[in-house]
PDB file of C-alpha atoms in Angstrom:
ATOM      1  CA  MET A 222      -1.004  12.672  -0.100  1.00 83.00           C
ATOM      2  CA  LYS A 223      -2.708  10.375  -2.574  1.00 86.00           C
ATOM      3  CA  CYS A 224      -2.955  10.889  -6.340  1.00 88.00           C
ATOM      4  CA  TYR A 225      -6.502  11.480  -7.536  1.00 88.00           C
ATOM      5  CA  VAL A 226      -5.904   9.668 -10.859  1.00 90.00           C
ATOM      6  CA  CYS A 227      -3.810   6.566 -10.187  1.00 86.00           C
ATOM      7  CA  GLY A 228      -4.273   6.201  -6.436  1.00 83.00           C
ATOM      8  CA  LYS A 229      -0.556   6.173  -5.606  1.00 84.00           C
ATOM      9  CA  GLU A 230      -0.267   6.815  -1.877  1.00 85.00           C
ATOM     10  CA  ASN A 231       2.246   8.448   0.475  1.00 86.00           C
ATOM     11  CA  LEU A 232       3.298  11.098  -2.024  1.00 86.00           C
ATOM     12  CA  ASN A 233       5.484  13.947  -0.854  1.00 85.00           C
ATOM     13  CA  ALA A 234       3.367  17.100  -0.544  1.00 78.00           C
ATOM     14  CA  ALA A 235       6.163  19.130  -2.146  1.00 82.00           C
ATOM     15  CA  LEU A 236       5.746  17.328  -5.494  1.00 85.00           C
ATOM     16  CA  SER A 237       4.066  19.246  -8.283  1.00 88.00           C
ATOM     17  CA  ARG A 238       3.014  16.086 -10.191  1.00 90.00           C
ATOM     18  CA  CYS A 239       2.456  12.431  -9.393  1.00 90.00           C
ATOM     19  CA  PRO A 240       5.623  10.501 -10.336  1.00 88.00           C
ATOM     20  CA  GLN A 241       3.541   7.533 -11.530  1.00 85.00           C
ATOM     21  CA  CYS A 242       0.904   9.111 -13.795  1.00 88.00           C
ATOM     22  CA  GLY A 243       1.893  12.784 -14.109  1.00 88.00           C
ATOM     23  CA  PHE A 244      -1.346  14.251 -12.738  1.00 91.00           C
ATOM     24  CA  PRO A 245      -0.857  17.561 -10.894  1.00 91.00           C
ATOM     25  CA  MET A 246      -0.834  17.358  -7.099  1.00 88.00           C
ATOM     26  CA  LEU A 247      -3.872  19.438  -6.145  1.00 82.00           C
ATOM     27  CA  ARG A 248      -4.505  21.259  -2.905  1.00 77.00           C
ATOM     28  CA  THR A 249      -7.806  23.027  -2.271  1.00 75.00           C
ATOM     29  CA  VAL A 250      -9.477  25.279   0.213  1.00 75.00           C
ATOM     30  CA  GLY A 251     -12.913  25.055  -1.393  1.00 68.00           C
ATOM     31  CA  GLY A 252     -15.621  22.681  -0.290  1.00 69.00           C
ATOM     32  CA  GLU A 253     -17.957  20.620  -2.419  1.00 73.00           C
ATOM     33  CA  GLN A 254     -17.584  22.877  -5.462  1.00 76.00           C
ATOM     34  CA  ALA A 255     -13.808  22.305  -5.484  1.00 82.00           C
ATOM     35  CA  GLN A 256     -14.315  18.526  -5.230  1.00 83.00           C
ATOM     36  CA  ASP A 257     -16.703  18.580  -8.199  1.00 85.00           C
ATOM     37  CA  GLU A 258     -14.147  20.497 -10.259  1.00 87.00           C
ATOM     38  CA  ILE A 259     -11.353  18.109  -9.235  1.00 88.00           C
ATOM     39  CA  GLN A 260     -13.453  15.080 -10.210  1.00 89.00           C
ATOM     40  CA  LYS A 261     -14.064  16.641 -13.632  1.00 92.00           C
ATOM     41  CA  MET A 262     -10.309  17.236 -14.029  1.00 92.00           C
ATOM     42  CA  VAL A 263      -9.608  13.611 -13.026  1.00 91.00           C
ATOM     43  CA  ARG A 264     -12.125  12.232 -15.552  1.00 91.00           C
ATOM     44  CA  ASP A 265     -10.761  14.484 -18.321  1.00 93.00           C
ATOM     45  CA  TYR A 266      -7.155  13.459 -17.534  1.00 92.00           C
ATOM     46  CA  GLN A 267      -8.008   9.754 -17.401  1.00 90.00           C
ATOM     47  CA  GLU A 268      -9.842  10.035 -20.709  1.00 90.00           C
ATOM     48  CA  LYS A 269      -7.002  11.905 -22.405  1.00 89.00           C
ATOM     49  CA  TYR A 270      -4.153   9.664 -21.205  1.00 87.00           C
ATOM     50  CA  PHE A 271      -5.805   6.303 -20.494  1.00 88.00           C
ATOM     51  CA  GLY A 272      -9.154   6.394 -22.312  1.00 85.00           C
ATOM     52  CA  ASN A 273      -8.149   4.000 -25.055  1.00 88.00           C
ATOM     53  CA  ALA A 274      -6.204   1.556 -22.848  1.00 92.00           C
ATOM     54  CA  LYS A 275      -6.473  -2.009 -24.110  1.00 94.00           C
ATOM     55  CA  ILE A 276      -5.618  -5.091 -22.024  1.00 95.00           C
ATOM     56  CA  SER A 277      -4.885  -8.500 -23.550  1.00 95.00           C
ATOM     57  CA  VAL A 278      -3.271 -11.786 -22.548  1.00 95.00           C
ATOM     58  CA  THR A 279      -1.237 -14.156 -24.705  1.00 94.00           C
ATOM     59  CA  SER A 280      -3.159 -17.395 -25.322  1.00 92.00           C
ATOM     60  CA  TYR A 281      -2.110 -20.668 -26.894  1.00 90.00           C
ATOM     61  CA  SER A 282      -3.922 -23.509 -28.636  1.00 88.00           C
ATOM     62  CA  TYR A 283      -2.489 -26.986 -29.000  1.00 88.00           C
ATOM     63  CA  GLU A 284      -3.166 -30.089 -31.046  1.00 90.00           C
ATOM     64  CA  ILE A 285      -2.131 -33.705 -30.778  1.00 90.00           C
ATOM     65  CA  GLN A 286       0.340 -34.822 -33.440  1.00 90.00           C
ATOM     66  CA  GLU A 287       1.760 -38.324 -33.332  1.00 90.00           C
ATOM     67  CA  SER A 288       0.694 -38.760 -29.690  1.00 90.00           C
ATOM     68  CA  ASN A 289       2.425 -35.508 -28.668  1.00 90.00           C
ATOM     69  CA  LEU A 290       0.954 -32.162 -27.763  1.00 88.00           C
ATOM     70  CA  LYS A 291       2.195 -29.499 -30.204  1.00 90.00           C
ATOM     71  CA  LEU A 292       1.657 -25.751 -30.231  1.00 88.00           C
ATOM     72  CA  ARG A 293      -0.822 -24.954 -32.988  1.00 90.00           C
ATOM     73  CA  GLU A 294      -1.347 -21.231 -32.525  1.00 92.00           C
ATOM     74  CA  LYS A 295      -0.375 -18.293 -30.317  1.00 93.00           C
ATOM     75  CA  PHE A 296      -2.911 -15.445 -30.173  1.00 93.00           C
ATOM     76  CA  MET A 297      -4.030 -12.499 -28.067  1.00 94.00           C
ATOM     77  CA  THR A 298      -7.209 -12.671 -26.010  1.00 94.00           C
ATOM     78  CA  VAL A 299      -8.550  -9.153 -25.496  1.00 94.00           C
ATOM     79  CA  LEU A 300      -9.915  -8.581 -21.995  1.00 95.00           C
ATOM     80  CA  ALA A 301     -10.668  -4.875 -22.339  1.00 94.00           C
ATOM     81  CA  GLU A 302     -10.876  -2.885 -25.568  1.00 93.00           C
ATOM     82  CA  ARG A 303     -11.336   0.337 -23.627  1.00 92.00           C
ATOM     83  CA  TYR A 304     -10.448   0.089 -19.943  1.00 91.00           C
ATOM     84  CA  LEU A 305     -12.327   3.195 -18.796  1.00 88.00           C
ATOM     85  CA  ASP A 306     -15.623   1.684 -20.020  1.00 91.00           C
ATOM     86  CA  LEU A 307     -15.379  -1.167 -17.497  1.00 92.00           C
ATOM     87  CA  ASP A 308     -17.263  -1.027 -14.205  1.00 92.00           C
ATOM     88  CA  LYS A 309     -14.957  -0.653 -11.200  1.00 90.00           C
ATOM     89  CA  GLY A 310     -15.058  -3.660  -8.898  1.00 92.00           C
ATOM     90  CA  GLU A 311     -16.806  -5.924 -11.442  1.00 95.00           C
ATOM     91  CA  ILE A 312     -14.975  -8.634 -13.360  1.00 96.00           C
ATOM     92  CA  SER A 313     -15.214  -8.470 -17.138  1.00 94.00           C
ATOM     93  CA  TRP A 314     -14.757 -12.097 -18.295  1.00 94.00           C
ATOM     94  CA  SER A 315     -13.459 -13.226 -21.684  1.00 91.00           C
ATOM     95  CA  GLU A 316     -15.901 -15.091 -23.883  1.00 90.00           C
ATOM     96  CA  GLN A 317     -13.368 -17.840 -24.546  1.00 89.00           C
ATOM     97  CA  SER A 318     -12.860 -20.796 -22.225  1.00 89.00           C
ATOM     98  CA  PHE A 319      -9.492 -22.338 -21.502  1.00 88.00           C
ATOM     99  CA  ALA A 320      -8.215 -25.602 -20.096  1.00 84.00           C
ATOM    100  CA  GLY A 321      -6.979 -25.004 -16.574  1.00 79.00           C
ATOM    101  CA  ILE A 322      -4.205 -26.537 -14.521  1.00 82.00           C
ATOM    102  CA  ASP A 323      -4.302 -28.288 -11.170  1.00 84.00           C
ATOM    103  CA  GLU A 324      -5.124 -26.362  -8.018  1.00 86.00           C
ATOM    104  CA  GLY A 325      -2.038 -24.949  -6.337  1.00 88.00           C
ATOM    105  CA  GLU A 326       0.113 -25.079  -9.481  1.00 89.00           C
ATOM    106  CA  ASN A 327       2.009 -21.927 -10.413  1.00 92.00           C
ATOM    107  CA  PHE A 328       1.769 -20.429 -13.890  1.00 93.00           C
ATOM    108  CA  VAL A 329       2.743 -17.248 -15.709  1.00 94.00           C
ATOM    109  CA  LEU A 330       0.471 -15.052 -17.813  1.00 94.00           C
ATOM    110  CA  LYS A 331       1.782 -12.583 -20.366  1.00 95.00           C
ATOM    111  CA  VAL A 332      -0.318  -9.426 -20.150  1.00 95.00           C
ATOM    112  CA  LEU A 333      -0.114  -6.789 -22.880  1.00 95.00           C
ATOM    113  CA  ILE A 334      -1.117  -3.236 -21.955  1.00 94.00           C
ATOM    114  CA  GLU A 335      -1.568  -0.775 -24.823  1.00 93.00           C
ATOM    115  CA  VAL A 336      -2.036   2.904 -24.020  1.00 89.00           C
ATOM    116  CA  ASN A 337      -1.794   5.707 -26.600  1.00 84.00           C
ATOM    117  CA  GLU A 338       0.278   3.636 -29.030  1.00 83.00           C
ATOM    118  CA  LYS A 339       2.689   2.518 -26.305  1.00 88.00           C
ATOM    119  CA  LYS A 340       2.860  -1.178 -25.467  1.00 91.00           C
ATOM    120  CA  VAL A 341       4.149  -2.863 -22.337  1.00 91.00           C
ATOM    121  CA  GLN A 342       4.162  -6.585 -21.751  1.00 92.00           C
ATOM    122  CA  LYS A 343       4.210  -7.865 -18.184  1.00 93.00           C
ATOM    123  CA  GLU A 344       4.658 -11.412 -16.989  1.00 94.00           C
ATOM    124  CA  ILE A 345       2.582 -12.087 -13.910  1.00 94.00           C
ATOM    125  CA  SER A 346       2.908 -15.164 -11.723  1.00 94.00           C
ATOM    126  CA  MET A 347      -0.254 -16.718 -10.358  1.00 94.00           C
ATOM    127  CA  THR A 348      -1.340 -19.843  -8.509  1.00 92.00           C
ATOM    128  CA  ALA A 349      -4.266 -21.870  -9.856  1.00 89.00           C
ATOM    129  CA  SER A 350      -7.419 -22.046  -7.754  1.00 89.00           C
ATOM    130  CA  LYS A 351      -9.756 -25.039  -7.564  1.00 86.00           C
ATOM    131  CA  THR A 352     -12.211 -25.043 -10.439  1.00 83.00           C
ATOM    132  CA  LYS A 353     -14.942 -27.426 -11.565  1.00 82.00           C
ATOM    133  CA  SER A 354     -14.935 -26.535 -15.241  1.00 84.00           C
ATOM    134  CA  LEU A 355     -12.953 -24.751 -17.932  1.00 87.00           C
ATOM    135  CA  TRP A 356     -11.273 -21.484 -17.019  1.00 90.00           C
ATOM    136  CA  LYS A 357     -12.257 -18.015 -18.022  1.00 91.00           C
ATOM    137  CA  ILE A 358      -9.861 -15.079 -17.911  1.00 94.00           C
ATOM    138  CA  GLY A 359     -11.017 -11.651 -16.873  1.00 95.00           C
ATOM    139  CA  VAL A 360      -9.975  -8.192 -15.802  1.00 96.00           C
ATOM    140  CA  LEU A 361     -11.031  -6.647 -12.492  1.00 96.00           C
ATOM    141  CA  PRO A 362     -10.827  -2.819 -12.541  1.00 94.00           C
ATOM    142  CA  GLU A 363      -9.883  -1.280  -9.203  1.00 89.00           C
ATOM    143  CA  ASP A 364      -9.561   2.286  -7.927  1.00 80.00           C
ATOM    144  CA  GLY A 365      -7.874   4.831 -10.144  1.00 81.00           C
ATOM    145  CA  ILE A 366      -6.262   3.210 -13.154  1.00 88.00           C
ATOM    146  CA  SER A 367      -5.294  -0.131 -11.597  1.00 90.00           C
ATOM    147  CA  PHE A 368      -6.607  -3.608 -12.287  1.00 94.00           C
ATOM    148  CA  CYS A 369      -6.065  -7.290 -11.547  1.00 95.00           C
ATOM    149  CA  ILE A 370      -6.211 -10.255 -13.898  1.00 96.00           C
ATOM    150  CA  VAL A 371      -8.470 -13.068 -12.705  1.00 95.00           C
ATOM    151  CA  VAL A 372      -8.393 -16.685 -13.876  1.00 94.00           C
ATOM    152  CA  GLY A 373     -10.895 -19.424 -13.030  1.00 92.00           C
ATOM    153  CA  GLU A 374     -14.666 -19.445 -12.640  1.00 89.00           C
ATOM    154  CA  LYS A 375     -17.105 -16.837 -11.401  1.00 88.00           C
ATOM    155  CA  GLU A 376     -17.410 -18.683  -8.078  1.00 87.00           C
ATOM    156  CA  ASN A 377     -13.716 -19.413  -7.572  1.00 90.00           C
ATOM    157  CA  TYR A 378     -10.806 -17.674  -9.214  1.00 93.00           C
ATOM    158  CA  ALA A 379      -7.178 -16.705  -8.764  1.00 93.00           C
ATOM    159  CA  ARG A 380      -6.350 -13.016  -8.684  1.00 94.00           C
ATOM    160  CA  SER A 381      -3.107 -11.405  -9.861  1.00 94.00           C
ATOM    161  CA  GLU A 382      -1.131  -8.676  -8.207  1.00 92.00           C
ATOM    162  CA  ARG A 383      -2.381  -5.140  -8.806  1.00 91.00           C
ATOM    163  CA  ILE A 384      -1.280  -3.671 -12.153  1.00 92.00           C
ATOM    164  CA  SER A 385      -1.348   0.031 -13.020  1.00 88.00           C
ATOM    165  CA  LEU A 386      -1.933   1.425 -16.492  1.00 88.00           C
ATOM    166  CA  SER A 387       0.628   4.131 -15.742  1.00 81.00           C
ATOM    167  CA  ALA A 388       3.442   1.913 -14.456  1.00 61.00           C
ATOM    168  CA  ASP A 389       6.431   0.690 -16.483  1.00 57.00           C
ATOM    169  CA  ASN A 390       6.488   3.676 -18.821  1.00 48.00           C
ATOM    170  CA  VAL A 391       3.094   2.999 -20.389  1.00 49.00           C
ATOM    171  CA  PHE A 392       2.285   6.622 -19.579  1.00 46.00           C
TER     172      PHE A 392
END
């Protein structure tokens, strides 16, 4: 079975709730009417538990002091104020631009997920893609309540592993 809310697959049919997001495991005998009711339940559940989910990344600005690069400021770049308002399958890019690193270089992003006053920070490893200009950072909503972080340009970007709003005790 697959969870209607978070998309977790291969769930044991004997479970009463999804172990990842807590949504009840539903079984139906009805046709289209039952599916409509289930979709309403899914939307209501997502709104109640994940409606105000906010996604940010830690960003840094530097300055040159005495011929050395020094950290000037550490700040959060918000990628999604309200995750459920994003369009599934479409990247929502940050307005800020960032200096990138060379193609093929590995780097780590610190992603902050805030859901219902709970905060979880994840470090995600990525590999830089080839870009022609400054980087943008974005969030790519996927099925259920999962997303990827993307870094680069609209034409060419690196994509993170899939991240769930309900994983790591955010729920």
